[in-house]
């Protein structure tokens, strides 16, 4: 069992945890001679786990109700996001603005058996209590993940345990993302332009094997995304619960920015199997929103918040979110009854 400190929103990412510049390599195209090179050295500047551009573009994954010392905690798949400062070794590199827009620093490792807000907690440090490093992926043509949040080990007291299955899956996931990013010139799943990465099936299978044979109690999930943030994004996923073996398949799509502008959304989900006498459940819906205000109508064979699956629970339901009123699920008939009083 490995142990790592959590990383929170105020923690700073750096080279080998502490050095305040991060060496990377990117493609180069001279603005004076038009001569391209496969790669040249770059320096990237440090950034905190909470990075406003990444927040605005919906790339970050942080807790919203679970905190450590009043700071949000980084979750599995957390991406600091775009607009990270790059300084190329040749200042006439016309590709640098694109590298900045497509930049990313993403967690590769997580403690699948320890969750906050329903998602595994990320591990983002290089030198920590655990013997093995758990670095973040950075936007880099070389397979040299050297970015971490060393400040976490000094400022944070919360420590989580990581099963060795999570560590192996994290290494394989990092390699899979690097292969796709290299083949697609740094755009595969690392920046605003996302492409499906079938190689992620390997860490998915590792976690499935861990559940079956090695007592691993975390979830096994394969997720494939496609889209261009913030304009559009879609994903499909299949997962198996580490608690009861229940399978869930899901597909979601969004047209428009996730947080700051008008958007349309749609998707569906089905769950089946697992231990116990639980019924198959399914739902499908569509909706939209502007900024923090959103609404969705969906059909489900179970009432939200219950485990029923019979015909009496089937129906149309509404879901709404507003920054001043929180969020909630209500049956559609209750929504219509309430409308005259608005």
mmCIF file of C-alpha atoms in Angstrom:
data_model
loop_
_atom_site.group_PDB
_atom_site.id
_atom_site.type_symbol
_atom_site.label_atom_id
_atom_site.label_comp_id
_atom_site.label_asym_id
_atom_site.label_seq_id
_atom_site.Cartn_x
_atom_site.Cartn_y
_atom_site.Cartn_z
ATOM 1 C CA UNK A 1 0.000 0.000 0.000
ATOM 2 C CA UNK A 2 1.422 3.367 -1.068
ATOM 3 C CA UNK A 3 0.648 6.561 0.827
ATOM 4 C CA UNK A 4 0.440 10.081 -0.572
ATOM 5 C CA UNK A 5 -0.555 13.512 0.639
ATOM 6 C CA UNK A 6 -3.589 15.024 -1.028
ATOM 7 C CA UNK A 7 -3.092 18.051 -3.276
ATOM 8 C CA UNK A 8 -5.374 21.033 -2.713
ATOM 9 C CA UNK A 9 -6.280 24.097 -4.717
ATOM 10 C CA UNK A 10 -3.538 26.348 -3.306
ATOM 11 C CA UNK A 11 -0.679 23.879 -3.999
ATOM 12 C CA UNK A 12 1.858 24.855 -6.677
ATOM 13 C CA UNK A 13 3.130 22.517 -9.395
ATOM 14 C CA UNK A 14 6.844 22.508 -10.172
ATOM 15 C CA UNK A 15 9.661 20.474 -11.706
ATOM 16 C CA UNK A 16 10.499 17.549 -9.385
ATOM 17 C CA UNK A 17 7.958 19.053 -6.981
ATOM 18 C CA UNK A 18 9.966 22.160 -6.062
ATOM 19 C CA UNK A 19 11.907 23.751 -8.946
ATOM 20 C CA UNK A 20 9.885 26.770 -10.187
ATOM 21 C CA UNK A 21 10.516 26.102 -13.907
ATOM 22 C CA UNK A 22 9.441 22.989 -15.802
ATOM 23 C CA UNK A 23 11.581 21.898 -18.804
ATOM 24 C CA UNK A 24 9.572 20.446 -21.694
ATOM 25 C CA UNK A 25 9.952 19.895 -25.445
ATOM 26 C CA UNK A 26 7.576 21.101 -28.155
ATOM 27 C CA UNK A 27 7.434 21.323 -31.918
ATOM 28 C CA UNK A 28 9.017 24.388 -33.493
ATOM 29 C CA UNK A 29 8.369 26.494 -36.570
ATOM 30 C CA UNK A 30 10.557 29.524 -37.197
ATOM 31 C CA UNK A 31 8.697 32.742 -37.889
ATOM 32 C CA UNK A 32 11.725 34.193 -39.687
ATOM 33 C CA UNK A 33 12.952 31.286 -41.838
ATOM 34 C CA UNK A 34 9.841 29.024 -41.852
ATOM 35 C CA UNK A 35 12.138 26.108 -40.920
ATOM 36 C CA UNK A 36 10.406 23.488 -38.739
ATOM 37 C CA UNK A 37 12.030 21.269 -36.147
ATOM 38 C CA UNK A 38 10.555 18.160 -34.485
ATOM 39 C CA UNK A 39 11.113 19.715 -31.067
ATOM 40 C CA UNK A 40 13.028 22.367 -29.161
ATOM 41 C CA UNK A 41 13.431 22.954 -25.406
ATOM 42 C CA UNK A 42 10.773 25.027 -23.649
ATOM 43 C CA UNK A 43 10.385 26.279 -20.109
ATOM 44 C CA UNK A 44 6.964 26.250 -18.499
ATOM 45 C CA UNK A 45 6.168 28.308 -15.430
ATOM 46 C CA UNK A 46 4.548 26.935 -12.250
ATOM 47 C CA UNK A 47 0.814 27.136 -11.677
ATOM 48 C CA UNK A 48 -1.514 26.253 -8.777
ATOM 49 C CA UNK A 49 -3.863 23.283 -8.708
ATOM 50 C CA UNK A 50 -6.694 25.835 -8.922
ATOM 51 C CA UNK A 51 -5.960 27.522 -12.259
ATOM 52 C CA UNK A 52 -8.733 29.920 -13.405
ATOM 53 C CA UNK A 53 -8.518 29.127 -17.175
ATOM 54 C CA UNK A 54 -8.885 25.434 -16.430
ATOM 55 C CA UNK A 55 -11.816 26.122 -14.114
ATOM 56 C CA UNK A 56 -13.587 28.262 -16.734
ATOM 57 C CA UNK A 57 -13.120 25.627 -19.440
ATOM 58 C CA UNK A 58 -14.361 22.775 -17.249
ATOM 59 C CA UNK A 59 -11.041 20.892 -17.311
ATOM 60 C CA UNK A 60 -10.447 20.821 -13.549
ATOM 61 C CA UNK A 61 -11.758 18.171 -11.163
ATOM 62 C CA UNK A 62 -11.892 19.431 -7.589
ATOM 63 C CA UNK A 63 -14.097 18.638 -4.623
ATOM 64 C CA UNK A 64 -17.013 20.976 -4.004
ATOM 65 C CA UNK A 65 -18.212 19.868 -0.555
ATOM 66 C CA UNK A 66 -15.209 17.980 0.860
ATOM 67 C CA UNK A 67 -12.240 20.122 1.892
ATOM 68 C CA UNK A 68 -8.867 19.898 3.633
ATOM 69 C CA UNK A 69 -8.094 22.987 5.711
ATOM 70 C CA UNK A 70 -10.857 24.794 3.775
ATOM 71 C CA UNK A 71 -9.193 24.047 0.408
ATOM 72 C CA UNK A 72 -10.723 21.948 -2.391
ATOM 73 C CA UNK A 73 -8.988 18.603 -3.046
ATOM 74 C CA UNK A 74 -7.763 17.446 -6.475
ATOM 75 C CA UNK A 75 -9.621 14.402 -7.802
ATOM 76 C CA UNK A 76 -8.816 11.687 -10.327
ATOM 77 C CA UNK A 77 -8.265 13.168 -13.794
ATOM 78 C CA UNK A 78 -7.750 16.703 -12.527
ATOM 79 C CA UNK A 79 -6.290 18.901 -15.268
ATOM 80 C CA UNK A 80 -4.890 22.278 -14.271
ATOM 81 C CA UNK A 81 -5.899 23.297 -17.763
ATOM 82 C CA UNK A 82 -4.998 25.558 -20.610
ATOM 83 C CA UNK A 83 -3.122 28.859 -20.874
ATOM 84 C CA UNK A 84 -0.005 27.751 -18.995
ATOM 85 C CA UNK A 85 2.964 30.029 -19.701
ATOM 86 C CA UNK A 86 5.560 28.641 -22.167
ATOM 87 C CA UNK A 87 8.934 30.207 -22.956
ATOM 88 C CA UNK A 88 10.562 28.617 -26.058
ATOM 89 C CA UNK A 89 14.343 28.448 -26.447
ATOM 90 C CA UNK A 90 13.912 30.130 -29.852
ATOM 91 C CA UNK A 91 11.791 33.241 -29.457
ATOM 92 C CA UNK A 92 10.619 33.273 -33.096
ATOM 93 C CA UNK A 93 8.610 30.071 -32.603
ATOM 94 C CA UNK A 94 5.198 30.789 -34.135
ATOM 95 C CA UNK A 95 3.733 27.609 -32.594
ATOM 96 C CA UNK A 96 4.094 28.873 -29.030
ATOM 97 C CA UNK A 97 0.600 30.449 -28.848
ATOM 98 C CA UNK A 98 -0.871 27.097 -29.838
ATOM 99 C CA UNK A 99 1.202 25.300 -27.228
ATOM 100 C CA UNK A 100 -0.140 27.698 -24.607
ATOM 101 C CA UNK A 101 -3.759 27.168 -25.657
ATOM 102 C CA UNK A 102 -3.331 23.374 -25.730
ATOM 103 C CA UNK A 103 -1.308 23.196 -22.519
ATOM 104 C CA UNK A 104 -2.186 20.820 -19.719
ATOM 105 C CA UNK A 105 -0.968 19.349 -16.435
ATOM 106 C CA UNK A 106 -3.069 16.359 -15.528
ATOM 107 C CA UNK A 107 -3.061 13.889 -12.666
ATOM 108 C CA UNK A 108 -2.070 10.361 -13.675
ATOM 109 C CA UNK A 109 -2.524 8.540 -10.367
ATOM 110 C CA UNK A 110 -5.355 8.239 -7.876
ATOM 111 C CA UNK A 111 -6.398 6.310 -4.783
ATOM 112 C CA UNK A 112 -9.343 4.426 -6.261
ATOM 113 C CA UNK A 113 -10.465 3.058 -2.900
ATOM 114 C CA UNK A 114 -10.593 6.521 -1.276
ATOM 115 C CA UNK A 115 -13.261 8.838 -2.662
ATOM 116 C CA UNK A 116 -14.468 12.396 -2.094
ATOM 117 C CA UNK A 117 -17.663 13.637 -3.720
ATOM 118 C CA UNK A 118 -17.938 10.174 -5.263
ATOM 119 C CA UNK A 119 -14.613 10.297 -7.144
ATOM 120 C CA UNK A 120 -11.143 8.902 -6.316
ATOM 121 C CA UNK A 121 -8.641 11.327 -4.773
ATOM 122 C CA UNK A 122 -5.704 12.245 -7.022
ATOM 123 C CA UNK A 123 -2.037 11.691 -6.159
ATOM 124 C CA UNK A 124 0.158 14.440 -7.651
ATOM 125 C CA UNK A 125 3.478 14.306 -5.811
ATOM 126 C CA UNK A 126 6.894 12.946 -6.826
ATOM 127 C CA UNK A 127 8.749 12.719 -3.500
ATOM 128 C CA UNK A 128 6.319 11.645 -0.790
ATOM 129 C CA UNK A 129 5.741 8.991 1.863
ATOM 130 C CA UNK A 130 5.223 6.422 -0.874
ATOM 131 C CA UNK A 131 8.355 4.871 -2.355
ATOM 132 C CA UNK A 132 7.111 5.263 -5.925
ATOM 133 C CA UNK A 133 6.589 8.722 -7.484
ATOM 134 C CA UNK A 134 3.131 9.747 -8.700
ATOM 135 C CA UNK A 135 3.885 12.651 -11.085
ATOM 136 C CA UNK A 136 1.423 14.599 -13.175
ATOM 137 C CA UNK A 137 1.453 14.492 -16.974
ATOM 138 C CA UNK A 138 2.557 17.720 -18.614
ATOM 139 C CA UNK A 139 2.183 18.780 -22.258
ATOM 140 C CA UNK A 140 5.506 17.455 -23.515
ATOM 141 C CA UNK A 141 6.736 15.508 -26.536
ATOM 142 C CA UNK A 142 9.164 13.558 -24.337
ATOM 143 C CA UNK A 143 7.949 10.835 -21.949
ATOM 144 C CA UNK A 144 9.400 12.604 -18.917
ATOM 145 C CA UNK A 145 6.641 13.230 -16.356
ATOM 146 C CA UNK A 146 8.528 15.362 -13.848
ATOM 147 C CA UNK A 147 5.824 17.663 -12.486
ATOM 148 C CA UNK A 148 4.514 17.418 -8.931
ATOM 149 C CA UNK A 149 3.156 19.392 -5.993
ATOM 150 C CA UNK A 150 5.860 19.068 -3.363
ATOM 151 C CA UNK A 151 4.231 21.770 -1.256
ATOM 152 C CA UNK A 152 1.473 19.221 -0.535
ATOM 153 C CA UNK A 153 3.864 17.178 1.584
ATOM 154 C CA UNK A 154 4.649 20.187 3.781
ATOM 155 C CA UNK A 155 1.349 22.061 3.988
ATOM 156 C CA UNK A 156 -1.194 19.216 3.993
ATOM 157 C CA UNK A 157 -1.843 16.714 6.793
ATOM 158 C CA UNK A 158 -4.314 14.474 4.973
ATOM 159 C CA UNK A 159 -2.781 11.220 3.667
ATOM 160 C CA UNK A 160 -4.530 8.601 1.524
ATOM 161 C CA UNK A 161 -3.512 5.020 0.773
ATOM 162 C CA UNK A 162 -3.142 3.772 -2.804
ATOM 163 C CA UNK A 163 -3.488 0.121 -3.831
ATOM 164 C CA UNK A 164 -0.678 -1.185 -6.050
ATOM 165 C CA UNK A 165 -3.317 -1.875 -8.724
ATOM 166 C CA UNK A 166 -3.949 1.887 -8.909
ATOM 167 C CA UNK A 167 -0.243 2.531 -9.327
ATOM 168 C CA UNK A 168 0.172 0.078 -12.210
ATOM 169 C CA UNK A 169 -2.965 1.431 -13.879
ATOM 170 C CA UNK A 170 -1.671 4.991 -13.452
ATOM 171 C CA UNK A 171 1.640 4.199 -15.151
ATOM 172 C CA UNK A 172 -0.138 2.501 -18.069
ATOM 173 C CA UNK A 173 -2.657 5.338 -18.386
ATOM 174 C CA UNK A 174 0.152 7.894 -18.509
ATOM 175 C CA UNK A 175 1.944 5.925 -21.243
ATOM 176 C CA UNK A 176 -1.289 5.565 -23.229
ATOM 177 C CA UNK A 177 -1.919 9.310 -23.155
ATOM 178 C CA UNK A 178 1.687 10.012 -24.154
ATOM 179 C CA UNK A 179 1.490 7.676 -27.161
ATOM 180 C CA UNK A 180 -1.699 9.310 -28.435
ATOM 181 C CA UNK A 181 -0.412 12.820 -27.726
ATOM 182 C CA UNK A 182 2.762 12.066 -29.697
ATOM 183 C CA UNK A 183 0.887 10.575 -32.635
ATOM 184 C CA UNK A 184 -1.491 13.532 -32.788
ATOM 185 C CA UNK A 185 1.031 16.299 -32.082
ATOM 186 C CA UNK A 186 0.106 17.006 -28.478
ATOM 187 C CA UNK A 187 -3.664 17.261 -28.883
ATOM 188 C CA UNK A 188 -4.784 13.795 -27.782
ATOM 189 C CA UNK A 189 -6.647 14.245 -24.543
ATOM 190 C CA UNK A 190 -4.196 16.802 -23.136
ATOM 191 C CA UNK A 191 -5.648 20.129 -24.211
ATOM 192 C CA UNK A 192 -8.914 21.633 -25.439
ATOM 193 C CA UNK A 193 -8.899 19.269 -28.455
ATOM 194 C CA UNK A 194 -9.701 15.771 -27.187
ATOM 195 C CA UNK A 195 -9.554 12.528 -29.137
ATOM 196 C CA UNK A 196 -10.553 8.949 -28.203
ATOM 197 C CA UNK A 197 -7.698 6.902 -26.791
ATOM 198 C CA UNK A 198 -8.421 3.193 -27.122
ATOM 199 C CA UNK A 199 -5.138 2.421 -25.330
ATOM 200 C CA UNK A 200 -6.870 3.392 -22.070
ATOM 201 C CA UNK A 201 -8.521 -0.028 -22.197
ATOM 202 C CA UNK A 202 -5.261 -1.433 -20.754
ATOM 203 C CA UNK A 203 -5.440 0.282 -17.318
ATOM 204 C CA UNK A 204 -9.183 -0.470 -17.330
ATOM 205 C CA UNK A 205 -8.419 -4.182 -17.680
ATOM 206 C CA UNK A 206 -5.776 -3.931 -14.944
ATOM 207 C CA UNK A 207 -8.367 -2.613 -12.501
ATOM 208 C CA UNK A 208 -10.885 -5.281 -13.558
ATOM 209 C CA UNK A 209 -8.280 -7.950 -12.856
ATOM 210 C CA UNK A 210 -7.516 -6.285 -9.516
ATOM 211 C CA UNK A 211 -11.193 -6.521 -8.539
ATOM 212 C CA UNK A 212 -11.398 -10.185 -9.474
ATOM 213 C CA UNK A 213 -8.112 -11.542 -8.143
ATOM 214 C CA UNK A 214 -6.341 -9.085 -5.826
ATOM 215 C CA UNK A 215 -9.018 -7.652 -3.534
ATOM 216 C CA UNK A 216 -9.064 -4.239 -5.188
ATOM 217 C CA UNK A 217 -12.171 -2.329 -4.050
ATOM 218 C CA UNK A 218 -11.919 0.673 -6.379
ATOM 219 C CA UNK A 219 -13.951 1.159 -9.540
ATOM 220 C CA UNK A 220 -12.741 0.145 -12.997
ATOM 221 C CA UNK A 221 -13.723 2.727 -15.599
ATOM 222 C CA UNK A 222 -12.995 3.217 -19.286
ATOM 223 C CA UNK A 223 -13.851 6.681 -20.591
ATOM 224 C CA UNK A 224 -13.346 7.943 -24.129
ATOM 225 C CA UNK A 225 -13.836 11.609 -24.985
ATOM 226 C CA UNK A 226 -14.097 13.543 -28.217
ATOM 227 C CA UNK A 227 -14.535 17.264 -28.768
ATOM 228 C CA UNK A 228 -13.104 20.753 -28.754
ATOM 229 C CA UNK A 229 -13.385 22.653 -25.494
ATOM 230 C CA UNK A 230 -15.144 24.917 -24.861
ATOM 231 C CA UNK A 231 -17.241 24.613 -28.051
ATOM 232 C CA UNK A 232 -18.326 20.993 -27.798
ATOM 233 C CA UNK A 233 -17.523 17.839 -25.915
ATOM 234 C CA UNK A 234 -18.789 14.289 -25.747
ATOM 235 C CA UNK A 235 -17.846 11.145 -23.870
ATOM 236 C CA UNK A 236 -18.835 7.523 -23.512
ATOM 237 C CA UNK A 237 -17.870 5.335 -20.592
ATOM 238 C CA UNK A 238 -18.337 1.933 -19.045
ATOM 239 C CA UNK A 239 -17.504 1.157 -15.431
ATOM 240 C CA UNK A 240 -17.683 -1.670 -12.926
ATOM 241 C CA UNK A 241 -18.157 -0.862 -9.263
ATOM 242 C CA UNK A 242 -15.534 -2.200 -6.895
ATOM 243 C CA UNK A 243 -18.121 -2.447 -4.116
ATOM 244 C CA UNK A 244 -20.809 -4.629 -5.696
ATOM 245 C CA UNK A 245 -19.671 -5.370 -9.259
ATOM 246 C CA UNK A 246 -22.504 -3.374 -10.832
ATOM 247 C CA UNK A 247 -21.938 -2.279 -14.437
ATOM 248 C CA UNK A 248 -22.801 1.185 -15.727
ATOM 249 C CA UNK A 249 -22.684 2.450 -19.315
ATOM 250 C CA UNK A 250 -23.056 6.165 -19.986
ATOM 251 C CA UNK A 251 -22.941 8.612 -22.861
ATOM 252 C CA UNK A 252 -22.993 12.408 -22.555
ATOM 253 C CA UNK A 253 -22.625 15.325 -24.921
ATOM 254 C CA UNK A 254 -22.463 19.109 -24.714
ATOM 255 C CA UNK A 255 -22.650 21.828 -27.356
ATOM 256 C CA UNK A 256 -21.440 25.184 -26.047
ATOM 257 C CA UNK A 257 -19.249 26.262 -23.094
ATOM 258 C CA UNK A 258 -19.745 24.310 -19.884
ATOM 259 C CA UNK A 259 -19.740 27.231 -17.452
ATOM 260 C CA UNK A 260 -19.781 30.643 -19.090
ATOM 261 C CA UNK A 261 -22.197 30.640 -22.047
ATOM 262 C CA UNK A 262 -25.339 29.089 -23.525
ATOM 263 C CA UNK A 263 -25.154 25.328 -23.998
ATOM 264 C CA UNK A 264 -27.232 22.312 -24.950
ATOM 265 C CA UNK A 265 -26.731 18.927 -23.290
ATOM 266 C CA UNK A 266 -27.967 15.387 -23.702
ATOM 267 C CA UNK A 267 -27.177 11.841 -22.732
ATOM 268 C CA UNK A 268 -28.229 8.554 -21.257
ATOM 269 C CA UNK A 269 -27.191 5.930 -18.724
ATOM 270 C CA UNK A 270 -27.948 2.304 -17.900
ATOM 271 C CA UNK A 271 -26.904 0.197 -14.875
ATOM 272 C CA UNK A 272 -27.299 -3.533 -14.396
ATOM 273 C CA UNK A 273 -25.968 -6.627 -12.639
ATOM 274 C CA UNK A 274 -23.896 -6.734 -9.476
ATOM 275 C CA UNK A 275 -24.516 -8.470 -6.167
ATOM 276 C CA UNK A 276 -27.941 -8.456 -4.591
ATOM 277 C CA UNK A 277 -31.359 -8.265 -6.177
ATOM 278 C CA UNK A 278 -31.062 -4.858 -7.781
ATOM 279 C CA UNK A 279 -33.093 -4.063 -10.904
ATOM 280 C CA UNK A 280 -31.739 -2.709 -14.165
ATOM 281 C CA UNK A 281 -32.085 1.073 -14.294
ATOM 282 C CA UNK A 282 -31.895 3.445 -17.220
ATOM 283 C CA UNK A 283 -32.485 7.076 -18.068
ATOM 284 C CA UNK A 284 -32.157 9.477 -20.974
ATOM 285 C CA UNK A 285 -32.485 13.227 -21.087
ATOM 286 C CA UNK A 286 -31.765 16.553 -22.723
ATOM 287 C CA UNK A 287 -31.378 20.086 -21.465
ATOM 288 C CA UNK A 288 -29.364 23.267 -21.537
ATOM 289 C CA UNK A 289 -28.288 26.291 -19.608
ATOM 290 C CA UNK A 290 -26.496 29.625 -19.412
ATOM 291 C CA UNK A 291 -23.666 30.168 -16.929
ATOM 292 C CA UNK A 292 -24.569 28.647 -13.555
ATOM 293 C CA UNK A 293 -28.274 28.333 -14.462
ATOM 294 C CA UNK A 294 -29.248 25.033 -16.069
ATOM 295 C CA UNK A 295 -32.136 22.646 -16.453
ATOM 296 C CA UNK A 296 -32.709 19.157 -17.787
ATOM 297 C CA UNK A 297 -35.676 16.923 -18.478
ATOM 298 C CA UNK A 298 -35.196 13.184 -18.510
ATOM 299 C CA UNK A 299 -37.049 9.912 -18.546
ATOM 300 C CA UNK A 300 -36.051 7.322 -15.949
ATOM 301 C CA UNK A 301 -37.417 4.012 -14.751
ATOM 302 C CA UNK A 302 -36.666 5.004 -11.177
ATOM 303 C CA UNK A 303 -37.425 8.024 -9.073
ATOM 304 C CA UNK A 304 -34.247 10.072 -8.337
ATOM 305 C CA UNK A 305 -32.818 9.203 -4.932
ATOM 306 C CA UNK A 306 -34.468 5.775 -4.712
ATOM 307 C CA UNK A 307 -33.458 2.250 -5.683
ATOM 308 C CA UNK A 308 -36.860 1.294 -7.078
ATOM 309 C CA UNK A 309 -37.030 -0.072 -10.606
ATOM 310 C CA UNK A 310 -40.683 -0.997 -11.083
ATOM 311 C CA UNK A 311 -43.182 0.603 -13.453
ATOM 312 C CA UNK A 312 -44.702 2.748 -10.711
ATOM 313 C CA UNK A 313 -41.426 4.657 -10.410
ATOM 314 C CA UNK A 314 -40.966 5.224 -14.143
ATOM 315 C CA UNK A 315 -41.650 8.690 -15.502
ATOM 316 C CA UNK A 316 -40.325 12.046 -16.580
ATOM 317 C CA UNK A 317 -38.317 14.050 -14.094
ATOM 318 C CA UNK A 318 -36.813 17.497 -14.004
ATOM 319 C CA UNK A 319 -33.409 18.573 -12.748
ATOM 320 C CA UNK A 320 -32.386 22.158 -12.187
ATOM 321 C CA UNK A 321 -29.377 24.062 -10.896
ATOM 322 C CA UNK A 322 -29.089 27.736 -9.999
ATOM 323 C CA UNK A 323 -26.320 29.545 -8.106
ATOM 324 C CA UNK A 324 -28.845 31.138 -5.774
ATOM 325 C CA UNK A 325 -31.040 28.077 -5.181
ATOM 326 C CA UNK A 326 -28.748 25.074 -5.250
ATOM 327 C CA UNK A 327 -29.851 22.005 -7.160
ATOM 328 C CA UNK A 328 -32.464 19.288 -6.978
ATOM 329 C CA UNK A 329 -34.495 16.585 -8.680
ATOM 330 C CA UNK A 330 -38.286 16.704 -8.782
ATOM 331 C CA UNK A 331 -40.909 14.703 -10.702
ATOM 332 C CA UNK A 332 -42.093 16.516 -13.830
ATOM 333 C CA UNK A 333 -45.685 16.703 -12.551
ATOM 334 C CA UNK A 334 -44.462 18.634 -9.503
ATOM 335 C CA UNK A 335 -42.610 21.055 -11.783
ATOM 336 C CA UNK A 336 -45.734 21.770 -13.781
ATOM 337 C CA UNK A 337 -47.841 22.184 -10.643
ATOM 338 C CA UNK A 338 -45.399 24.714 -9.292
ATOM 339 C CA UNK A 339 -45.227 26.825 -12.423
ATOM 340 C CA UNK A 340 -48.434 28.861 -11.858
ATOM 341 C CA UNK A 341 -46.983 30.124 -8.616
ATOM 342 C CA UNK A 342 -43.718 31.371 -10.118
#
